[in-house]
PDB file of C-alpha atoms and ligand atoms in Angstrom:
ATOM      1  CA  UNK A  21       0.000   0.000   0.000  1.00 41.00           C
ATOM      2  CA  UNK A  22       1.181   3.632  -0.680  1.00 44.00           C
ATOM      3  CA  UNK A  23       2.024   5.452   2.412  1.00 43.00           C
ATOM      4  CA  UNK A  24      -1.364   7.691   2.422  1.00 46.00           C
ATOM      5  CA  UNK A  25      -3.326   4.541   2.362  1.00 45.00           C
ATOM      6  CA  UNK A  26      -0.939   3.230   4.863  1.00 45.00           C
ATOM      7  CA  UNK A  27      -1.387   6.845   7.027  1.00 44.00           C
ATOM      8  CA  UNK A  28      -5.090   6.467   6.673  1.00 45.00           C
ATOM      9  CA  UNK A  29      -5.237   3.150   7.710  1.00 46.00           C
ATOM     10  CA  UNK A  30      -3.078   3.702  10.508  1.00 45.00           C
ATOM     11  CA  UNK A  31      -4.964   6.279  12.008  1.00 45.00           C
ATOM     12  CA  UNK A  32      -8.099   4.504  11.819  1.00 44.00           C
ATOM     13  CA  UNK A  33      -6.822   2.145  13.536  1.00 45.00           C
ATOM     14  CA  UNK A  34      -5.389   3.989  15.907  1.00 44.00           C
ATOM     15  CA  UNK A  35      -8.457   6.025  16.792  1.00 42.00           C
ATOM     16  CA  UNK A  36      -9.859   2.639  17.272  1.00 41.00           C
ATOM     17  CA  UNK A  37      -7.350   2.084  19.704  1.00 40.00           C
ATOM     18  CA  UNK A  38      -6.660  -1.440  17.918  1.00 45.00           C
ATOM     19  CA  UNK A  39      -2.379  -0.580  18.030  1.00 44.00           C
ATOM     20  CA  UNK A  40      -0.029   1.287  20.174  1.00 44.00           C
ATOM     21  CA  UNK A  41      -0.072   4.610  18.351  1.00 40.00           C
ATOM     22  CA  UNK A  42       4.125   4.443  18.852  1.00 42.00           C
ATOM     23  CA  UNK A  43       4.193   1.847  16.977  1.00 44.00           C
ATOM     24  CA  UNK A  44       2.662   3.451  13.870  1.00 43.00           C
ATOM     25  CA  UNK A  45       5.330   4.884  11.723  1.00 41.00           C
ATOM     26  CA  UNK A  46       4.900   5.981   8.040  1.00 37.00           C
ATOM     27  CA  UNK A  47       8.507   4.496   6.805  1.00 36.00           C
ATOM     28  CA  UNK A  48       7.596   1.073   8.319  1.00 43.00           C
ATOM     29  CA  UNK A  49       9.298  -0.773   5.796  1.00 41.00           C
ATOM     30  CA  UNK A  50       8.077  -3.375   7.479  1.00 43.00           C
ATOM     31  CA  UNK A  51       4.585  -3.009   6.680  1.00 45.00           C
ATOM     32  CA  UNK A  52       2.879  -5.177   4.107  1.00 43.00           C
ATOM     33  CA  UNK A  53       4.279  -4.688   0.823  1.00 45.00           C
ATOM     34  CA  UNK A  54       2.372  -4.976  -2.606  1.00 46.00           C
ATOM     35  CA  UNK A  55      -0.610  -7.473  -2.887  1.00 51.00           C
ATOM     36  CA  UNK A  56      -2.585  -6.242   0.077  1.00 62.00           C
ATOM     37  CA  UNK A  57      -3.115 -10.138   1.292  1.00 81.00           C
ATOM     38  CA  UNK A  58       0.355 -10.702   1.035  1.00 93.00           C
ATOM     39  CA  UNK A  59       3.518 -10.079   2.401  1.00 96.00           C
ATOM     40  CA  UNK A  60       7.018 -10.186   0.562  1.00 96.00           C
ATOM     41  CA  UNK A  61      10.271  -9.941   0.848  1.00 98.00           C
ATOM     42  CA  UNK A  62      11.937  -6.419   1.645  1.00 98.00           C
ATOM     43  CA  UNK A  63      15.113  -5.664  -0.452  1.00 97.00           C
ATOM     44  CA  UNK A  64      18.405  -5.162   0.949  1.00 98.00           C
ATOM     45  CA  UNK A  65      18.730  -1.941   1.456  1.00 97.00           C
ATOM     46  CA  UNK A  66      22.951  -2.438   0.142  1.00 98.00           C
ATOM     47  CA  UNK A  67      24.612  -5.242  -1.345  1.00 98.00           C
ATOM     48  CA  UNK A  68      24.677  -8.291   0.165  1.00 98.00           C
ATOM     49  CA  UNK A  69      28.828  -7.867   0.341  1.00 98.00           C
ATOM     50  CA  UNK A  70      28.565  -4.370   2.131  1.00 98.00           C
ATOM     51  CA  UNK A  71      29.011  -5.647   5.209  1.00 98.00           C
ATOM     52  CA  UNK A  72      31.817  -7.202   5.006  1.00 98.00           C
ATOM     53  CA  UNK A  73      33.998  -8.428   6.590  1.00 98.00           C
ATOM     54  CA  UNK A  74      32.017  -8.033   9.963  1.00 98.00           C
ATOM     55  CA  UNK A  75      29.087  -9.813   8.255  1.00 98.00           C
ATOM     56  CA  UNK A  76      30.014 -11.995   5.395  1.00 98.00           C
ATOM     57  CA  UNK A  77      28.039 -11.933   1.846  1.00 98.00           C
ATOM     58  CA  UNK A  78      27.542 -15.927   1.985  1.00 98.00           C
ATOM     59  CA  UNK A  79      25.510 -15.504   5.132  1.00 98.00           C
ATOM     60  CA  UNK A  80      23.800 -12.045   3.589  1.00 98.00           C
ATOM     61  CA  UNK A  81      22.615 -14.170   0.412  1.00 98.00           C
ATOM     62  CA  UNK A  82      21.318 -17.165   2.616  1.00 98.00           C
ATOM     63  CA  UNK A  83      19.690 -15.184   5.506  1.00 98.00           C
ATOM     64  CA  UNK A  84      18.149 -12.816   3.538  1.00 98.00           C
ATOM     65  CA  UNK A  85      17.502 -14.696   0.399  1.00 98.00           C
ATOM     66  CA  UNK A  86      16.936 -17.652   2.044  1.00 98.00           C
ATOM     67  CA  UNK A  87      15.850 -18.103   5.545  1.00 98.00           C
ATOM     68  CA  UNK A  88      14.141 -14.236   5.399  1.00 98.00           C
ATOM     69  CA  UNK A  89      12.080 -15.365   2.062  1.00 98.00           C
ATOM     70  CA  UNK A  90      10.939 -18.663   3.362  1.00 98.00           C
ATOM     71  CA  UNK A  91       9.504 -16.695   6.704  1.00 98.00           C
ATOM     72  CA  UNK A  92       7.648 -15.130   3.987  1.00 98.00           C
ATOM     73  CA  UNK A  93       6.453 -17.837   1.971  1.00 97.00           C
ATOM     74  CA  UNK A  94       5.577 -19.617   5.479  1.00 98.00           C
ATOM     75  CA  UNK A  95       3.450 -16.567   6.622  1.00 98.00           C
ATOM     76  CA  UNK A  96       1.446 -16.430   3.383  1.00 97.00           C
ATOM     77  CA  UNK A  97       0.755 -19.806   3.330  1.00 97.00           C
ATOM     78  CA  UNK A  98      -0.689 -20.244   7.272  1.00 96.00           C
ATOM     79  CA  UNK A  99      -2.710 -16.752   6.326  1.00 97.00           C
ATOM     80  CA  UNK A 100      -4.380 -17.334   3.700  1.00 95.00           C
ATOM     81  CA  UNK A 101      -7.943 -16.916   3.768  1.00 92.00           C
ATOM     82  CA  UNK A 102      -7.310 -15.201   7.205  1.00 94.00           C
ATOM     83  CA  UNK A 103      -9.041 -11.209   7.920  1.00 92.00           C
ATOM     84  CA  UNK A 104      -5.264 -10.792   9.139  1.00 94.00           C
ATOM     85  CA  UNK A 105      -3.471 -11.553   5.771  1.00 93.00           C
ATOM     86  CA  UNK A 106      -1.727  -8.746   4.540  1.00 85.00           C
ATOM     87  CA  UNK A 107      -2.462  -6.481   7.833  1.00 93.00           C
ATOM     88  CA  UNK A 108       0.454  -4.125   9.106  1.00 95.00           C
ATOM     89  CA  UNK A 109       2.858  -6.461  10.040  1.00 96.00           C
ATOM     90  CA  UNK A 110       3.118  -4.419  13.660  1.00 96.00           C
ATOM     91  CA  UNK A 111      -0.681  -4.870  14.749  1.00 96.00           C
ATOM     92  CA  UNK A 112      -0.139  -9.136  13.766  1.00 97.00           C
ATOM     93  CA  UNK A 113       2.540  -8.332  16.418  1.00 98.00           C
ATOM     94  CA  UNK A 114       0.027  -6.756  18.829  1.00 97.00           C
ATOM     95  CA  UNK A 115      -2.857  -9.399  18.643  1.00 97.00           C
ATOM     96  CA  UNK A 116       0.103 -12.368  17.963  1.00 98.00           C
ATOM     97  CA  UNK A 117      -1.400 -14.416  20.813  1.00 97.00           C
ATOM     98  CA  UNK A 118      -4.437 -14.777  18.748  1.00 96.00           C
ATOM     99  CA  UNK A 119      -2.753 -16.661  15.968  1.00 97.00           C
ATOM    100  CA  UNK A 120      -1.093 -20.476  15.587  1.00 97.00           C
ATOM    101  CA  UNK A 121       2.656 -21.056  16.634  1.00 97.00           C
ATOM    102  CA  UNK A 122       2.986 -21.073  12.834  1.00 98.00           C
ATOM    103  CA  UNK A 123       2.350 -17.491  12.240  1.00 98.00           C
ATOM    104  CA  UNK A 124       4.411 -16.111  15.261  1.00 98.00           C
ATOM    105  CA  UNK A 125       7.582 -18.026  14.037  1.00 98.00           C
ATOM    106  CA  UNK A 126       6.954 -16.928  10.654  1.00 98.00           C
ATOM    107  CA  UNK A 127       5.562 -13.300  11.332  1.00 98.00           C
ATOM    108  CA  UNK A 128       8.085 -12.811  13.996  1.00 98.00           C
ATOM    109  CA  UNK A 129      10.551 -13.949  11.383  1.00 98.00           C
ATOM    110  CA  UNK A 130       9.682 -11.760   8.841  1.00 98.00           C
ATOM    111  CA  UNK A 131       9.177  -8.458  11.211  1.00 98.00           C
ATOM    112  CA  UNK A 132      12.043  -9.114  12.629  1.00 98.00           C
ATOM    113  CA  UNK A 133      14.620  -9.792   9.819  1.00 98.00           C
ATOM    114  CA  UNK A 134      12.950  -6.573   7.784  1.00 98.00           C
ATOM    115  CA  UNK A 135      13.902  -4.565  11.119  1.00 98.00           C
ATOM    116  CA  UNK A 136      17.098  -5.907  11.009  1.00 98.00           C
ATOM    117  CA  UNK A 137      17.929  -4.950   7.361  1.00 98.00           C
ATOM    118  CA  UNK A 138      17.413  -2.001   8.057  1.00 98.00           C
ATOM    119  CA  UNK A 139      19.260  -1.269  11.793  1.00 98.00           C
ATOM    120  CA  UNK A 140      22.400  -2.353   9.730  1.00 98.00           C
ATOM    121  CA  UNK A 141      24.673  -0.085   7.258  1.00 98.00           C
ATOM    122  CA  UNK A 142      27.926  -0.744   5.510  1.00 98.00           C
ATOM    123  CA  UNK A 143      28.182   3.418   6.901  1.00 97.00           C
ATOM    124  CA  UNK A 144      27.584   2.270  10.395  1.00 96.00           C
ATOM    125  CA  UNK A 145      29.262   1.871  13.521  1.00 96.00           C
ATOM    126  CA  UNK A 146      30.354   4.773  16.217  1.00 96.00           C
ATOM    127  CA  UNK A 147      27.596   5.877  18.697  1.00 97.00           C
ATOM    128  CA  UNK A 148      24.279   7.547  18.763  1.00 97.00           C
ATOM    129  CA  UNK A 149      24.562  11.624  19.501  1.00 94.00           C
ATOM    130  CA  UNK A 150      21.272  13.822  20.338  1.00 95.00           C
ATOM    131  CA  UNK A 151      18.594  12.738  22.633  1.00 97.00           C
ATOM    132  CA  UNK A 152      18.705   8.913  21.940  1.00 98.00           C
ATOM    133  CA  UNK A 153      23.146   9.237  23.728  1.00 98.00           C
ATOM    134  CA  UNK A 154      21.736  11.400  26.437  1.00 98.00           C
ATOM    135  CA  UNK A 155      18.832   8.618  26.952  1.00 98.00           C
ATOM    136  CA  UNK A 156      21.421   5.871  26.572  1.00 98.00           C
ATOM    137  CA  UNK A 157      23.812   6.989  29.586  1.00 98.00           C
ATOM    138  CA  UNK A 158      20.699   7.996  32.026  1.00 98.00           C
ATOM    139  CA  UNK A 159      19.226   4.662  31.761  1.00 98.00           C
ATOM    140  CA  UNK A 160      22.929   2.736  31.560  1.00 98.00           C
ATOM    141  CA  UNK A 161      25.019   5.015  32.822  1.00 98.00           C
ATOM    142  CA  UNK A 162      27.298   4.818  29.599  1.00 98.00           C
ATOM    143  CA  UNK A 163      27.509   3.823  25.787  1.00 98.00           C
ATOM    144  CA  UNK A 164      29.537   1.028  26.786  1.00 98.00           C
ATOM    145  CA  UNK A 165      27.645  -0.048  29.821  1.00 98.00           C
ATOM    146  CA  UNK A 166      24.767   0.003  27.675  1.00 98.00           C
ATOM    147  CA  UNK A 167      26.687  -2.281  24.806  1.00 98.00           C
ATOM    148  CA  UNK A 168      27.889  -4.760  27.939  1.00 98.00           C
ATOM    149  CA  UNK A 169      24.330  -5.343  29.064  1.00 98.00           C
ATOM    150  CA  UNK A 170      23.487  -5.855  25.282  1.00 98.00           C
ATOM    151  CA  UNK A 171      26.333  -8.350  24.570  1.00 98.00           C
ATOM    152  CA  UNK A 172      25.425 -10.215  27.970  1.00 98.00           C
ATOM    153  CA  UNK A 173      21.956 -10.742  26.932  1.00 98.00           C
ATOM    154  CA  UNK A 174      22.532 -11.388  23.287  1.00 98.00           C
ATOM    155  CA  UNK A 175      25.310 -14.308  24.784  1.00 98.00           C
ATOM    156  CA  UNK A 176      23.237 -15.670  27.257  1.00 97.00           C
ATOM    157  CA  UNK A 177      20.135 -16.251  25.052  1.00 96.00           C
ATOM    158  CA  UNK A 178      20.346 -20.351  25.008  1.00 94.00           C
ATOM    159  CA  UNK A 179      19.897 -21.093  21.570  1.00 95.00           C
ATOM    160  CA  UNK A 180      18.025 -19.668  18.987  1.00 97.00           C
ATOM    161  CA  UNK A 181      17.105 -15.691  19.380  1.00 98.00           C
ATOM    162  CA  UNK A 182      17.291 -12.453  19.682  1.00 98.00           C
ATOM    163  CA  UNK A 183      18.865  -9.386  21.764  1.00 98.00           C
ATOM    164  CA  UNK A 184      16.857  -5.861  21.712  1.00 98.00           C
ATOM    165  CA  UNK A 185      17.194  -2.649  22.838  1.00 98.00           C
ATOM    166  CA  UNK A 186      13.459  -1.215  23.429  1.00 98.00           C
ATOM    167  CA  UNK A 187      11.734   1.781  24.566  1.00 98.00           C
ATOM    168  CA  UNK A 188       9.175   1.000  26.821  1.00 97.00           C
ATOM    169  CA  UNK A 189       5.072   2.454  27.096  1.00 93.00           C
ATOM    170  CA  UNK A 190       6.951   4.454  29.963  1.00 95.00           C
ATOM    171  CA  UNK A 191       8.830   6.144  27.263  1.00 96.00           C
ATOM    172  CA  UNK A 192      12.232   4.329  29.183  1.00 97.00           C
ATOM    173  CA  UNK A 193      14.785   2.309  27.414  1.00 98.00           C
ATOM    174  CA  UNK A 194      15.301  -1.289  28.188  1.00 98.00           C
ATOM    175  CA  UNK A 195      17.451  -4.258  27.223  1.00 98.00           C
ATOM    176  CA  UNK A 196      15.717  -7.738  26.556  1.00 98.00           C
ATOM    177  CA  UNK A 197      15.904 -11.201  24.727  1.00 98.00           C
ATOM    178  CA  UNK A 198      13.504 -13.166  23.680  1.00 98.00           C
ATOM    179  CA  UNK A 199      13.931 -17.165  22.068  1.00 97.00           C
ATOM    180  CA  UNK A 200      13.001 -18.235  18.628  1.00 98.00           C
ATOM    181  CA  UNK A 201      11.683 -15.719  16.221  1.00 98.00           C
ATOM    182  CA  UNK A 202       9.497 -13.841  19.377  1.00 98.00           C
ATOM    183  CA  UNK A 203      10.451  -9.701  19.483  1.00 98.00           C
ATOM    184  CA  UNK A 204       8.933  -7.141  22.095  1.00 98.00           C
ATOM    185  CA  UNK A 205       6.232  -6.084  19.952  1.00 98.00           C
ATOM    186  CA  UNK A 206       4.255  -9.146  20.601  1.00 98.00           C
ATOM    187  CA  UNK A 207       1.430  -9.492  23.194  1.00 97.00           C
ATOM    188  CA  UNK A 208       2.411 -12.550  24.789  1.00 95.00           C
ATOM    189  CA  UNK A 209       3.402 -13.866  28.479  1.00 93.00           C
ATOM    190  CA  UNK A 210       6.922 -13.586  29.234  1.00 93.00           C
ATOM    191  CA  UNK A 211       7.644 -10.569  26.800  1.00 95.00           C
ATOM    192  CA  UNK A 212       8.811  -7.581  28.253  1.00 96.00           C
ATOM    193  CA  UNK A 213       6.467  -5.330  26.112  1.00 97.00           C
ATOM    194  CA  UNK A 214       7.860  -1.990  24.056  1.00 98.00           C
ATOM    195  CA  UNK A 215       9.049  -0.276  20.616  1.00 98.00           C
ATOM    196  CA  UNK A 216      12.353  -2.043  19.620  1.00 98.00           C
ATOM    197  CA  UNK A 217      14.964   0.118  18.058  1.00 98.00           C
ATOM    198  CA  UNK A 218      17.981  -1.650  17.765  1.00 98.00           C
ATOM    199  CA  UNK A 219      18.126  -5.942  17.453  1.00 98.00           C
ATOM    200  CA  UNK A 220      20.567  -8.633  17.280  1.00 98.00           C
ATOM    201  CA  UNK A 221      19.889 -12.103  15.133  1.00 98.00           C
ATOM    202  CA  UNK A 222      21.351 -14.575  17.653  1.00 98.00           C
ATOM    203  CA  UNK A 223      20.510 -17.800  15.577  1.00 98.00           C
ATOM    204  CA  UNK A 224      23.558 -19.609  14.232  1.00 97.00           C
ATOM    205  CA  UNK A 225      22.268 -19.190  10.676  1.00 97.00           C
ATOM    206  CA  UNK A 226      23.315 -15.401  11.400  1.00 98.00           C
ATOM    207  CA  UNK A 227      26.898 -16.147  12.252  1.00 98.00           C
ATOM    208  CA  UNK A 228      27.678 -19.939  11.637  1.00 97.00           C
ATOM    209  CA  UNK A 229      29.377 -20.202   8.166  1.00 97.00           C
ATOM    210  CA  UNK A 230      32.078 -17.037   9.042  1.00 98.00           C
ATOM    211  CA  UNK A 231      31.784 -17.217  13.268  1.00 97.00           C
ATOM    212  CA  UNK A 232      31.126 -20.806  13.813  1.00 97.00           C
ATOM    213  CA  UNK A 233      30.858 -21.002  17.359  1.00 96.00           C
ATOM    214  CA  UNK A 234      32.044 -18.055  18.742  1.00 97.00           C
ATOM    215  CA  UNK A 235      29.037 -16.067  18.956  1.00 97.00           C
ATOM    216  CA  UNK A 236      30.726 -13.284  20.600  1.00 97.00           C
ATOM    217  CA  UNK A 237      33.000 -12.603  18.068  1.00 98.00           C
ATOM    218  CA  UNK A 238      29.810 -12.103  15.914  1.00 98.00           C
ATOM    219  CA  UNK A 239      28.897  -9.630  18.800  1.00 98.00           C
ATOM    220  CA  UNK A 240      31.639  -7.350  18.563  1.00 98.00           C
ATOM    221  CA  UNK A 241      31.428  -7.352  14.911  1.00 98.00           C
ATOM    222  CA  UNK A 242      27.550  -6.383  15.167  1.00 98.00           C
ATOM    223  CA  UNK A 243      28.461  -2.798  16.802  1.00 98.00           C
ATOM    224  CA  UNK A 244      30.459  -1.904  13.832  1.00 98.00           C
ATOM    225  CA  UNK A 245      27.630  -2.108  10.997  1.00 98.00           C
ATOM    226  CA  UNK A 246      24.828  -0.768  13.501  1.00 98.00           C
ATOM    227  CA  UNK A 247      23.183   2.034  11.666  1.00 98.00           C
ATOM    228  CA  UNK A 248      22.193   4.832  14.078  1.00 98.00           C
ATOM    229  CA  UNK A 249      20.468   7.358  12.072  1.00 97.00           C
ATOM    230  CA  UNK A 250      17.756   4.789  11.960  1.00 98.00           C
ATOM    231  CA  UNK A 251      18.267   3.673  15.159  1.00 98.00           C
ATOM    232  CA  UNK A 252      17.875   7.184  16.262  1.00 98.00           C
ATOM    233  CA  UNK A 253      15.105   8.122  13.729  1.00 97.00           C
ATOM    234  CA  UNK A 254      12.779   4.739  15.836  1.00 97.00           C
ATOM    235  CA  UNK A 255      13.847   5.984  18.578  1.00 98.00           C
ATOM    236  CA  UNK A 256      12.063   9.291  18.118  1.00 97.00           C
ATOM    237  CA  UNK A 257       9.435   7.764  16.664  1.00 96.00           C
ATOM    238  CA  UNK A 258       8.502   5.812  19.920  1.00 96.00           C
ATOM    239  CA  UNK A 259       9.499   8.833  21.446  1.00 96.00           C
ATOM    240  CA  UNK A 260       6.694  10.539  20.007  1.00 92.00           C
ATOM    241  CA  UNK A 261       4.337   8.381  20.190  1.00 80.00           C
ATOM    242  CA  UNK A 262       1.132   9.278  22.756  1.00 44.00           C
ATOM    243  CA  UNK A 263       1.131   6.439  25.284  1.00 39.00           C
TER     244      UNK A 263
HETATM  245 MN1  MN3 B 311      17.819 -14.886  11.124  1.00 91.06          MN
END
């Protein structure tokens, strides 16, 4: 949908209350794309060898061409014929506990890799400035305390999942993990609710074929492609949202 269909829609919705009006942002690239009961694949938003050498173009072609399209494909499939196909891929986030294990590994797996496209840049790296720095080092006390509670979380995540860095209906930044293909977004027990606005891919298909298994090497790496002018640009957003 064009983005005054998508504004339209999204404030119906949100005078209906049926979303968190934070979570309602125009340049959502994550919203549903073409056909209107379908969802597809986002492009890259660089080459798949931009990254390198922090994230290798092997794993860029597979995770994004491979495991990101078949979330995709899976999604369509289990929606089909479903009032839900095709919805804003943040309000299936919302009302997720109303829908099979099927579509919140798939749905999760396709909001979540879209977001992560795009918190990446082969121009990233350094550190926030502006509100979202002076935010960072009230809540953490530093940039780097911040990145050490990050790292710990995205470590200590037992197998498959990911590490986030949220802000919270409070308006207040907070540091969480979730398993499988589960973000923050989602209204179900055990997930510490909020607006993510940065996110780490802790499966091994993320890291395996250049890290193997030394996930924190992958870690380290991650802080040198993160892209904080959008980082910074969702974090207004949620900023800004009425709560
Ligand atoms: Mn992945």
């Amino acid at each position: 949908m064009d983005k005054r269909t998508f504004l339209k829609k999204s404030a119906v919705l949100s005078a209906a209350g049926l979303v968190l009006p934070s979570l309602l942002t125009s340049q959502s690239a994550i919203a549903a794309q073409g056909n209107q009961s379908t969802y597809s694949l986002p492009k890259l938003p660089y080459a798949t060898n931009a990254l390198e050498p922090h994230i290798d173009q092997r794993t860029m072609e597979l995770h994004h061409g491979k495991h990101h399209q078949s979330y995709v494909d899976n999604l369509n499939e289990e929606l089909k014929g479903n009032k839900a196909a095709g919805q804003p891929l943040e309000q299936l986030m919302n009302n997720i506990s109303q829908h099979s294990r099927k579509v919140r590994n798939n749905g999760g797996g396709h909001w979540n890799h879209s977001f992560f496209w795009q918190i990446m840049s082969p121009r990233g790296g350094g550190q926030p400035s502006g509100q979202l720095a002076t935010a960072i080092n009230n809540k953490f006390g530093s940039f780097n305390k911040m990145k050490e509670e990050f790292n710990q979380k995205a470590k200590d995540q037992f197998g498959s999942g990911w590490a986030w860095l949220s802000v919270n209906n409070n308006r207040e930044l907070f540091i969480s993990s979730t398993p499988n293909q589960e973000n923050p977004l989602m209204n179900i027990e055990g997930i510490e609710r909020g607006t993510p606005i940065l996110g780490l891919d802790v499966w091994e298909h993320a890291y395996y074929l250049k890290y193997q298994n030394k996930r924190p090497d992958y870690i380290s790496a991650f802080w040198n492609v993160v892209n904080w002018q959008e980082v910074t640009k969702r974090y207004n957003q949620a900023m800004s949202g009425r709560n």
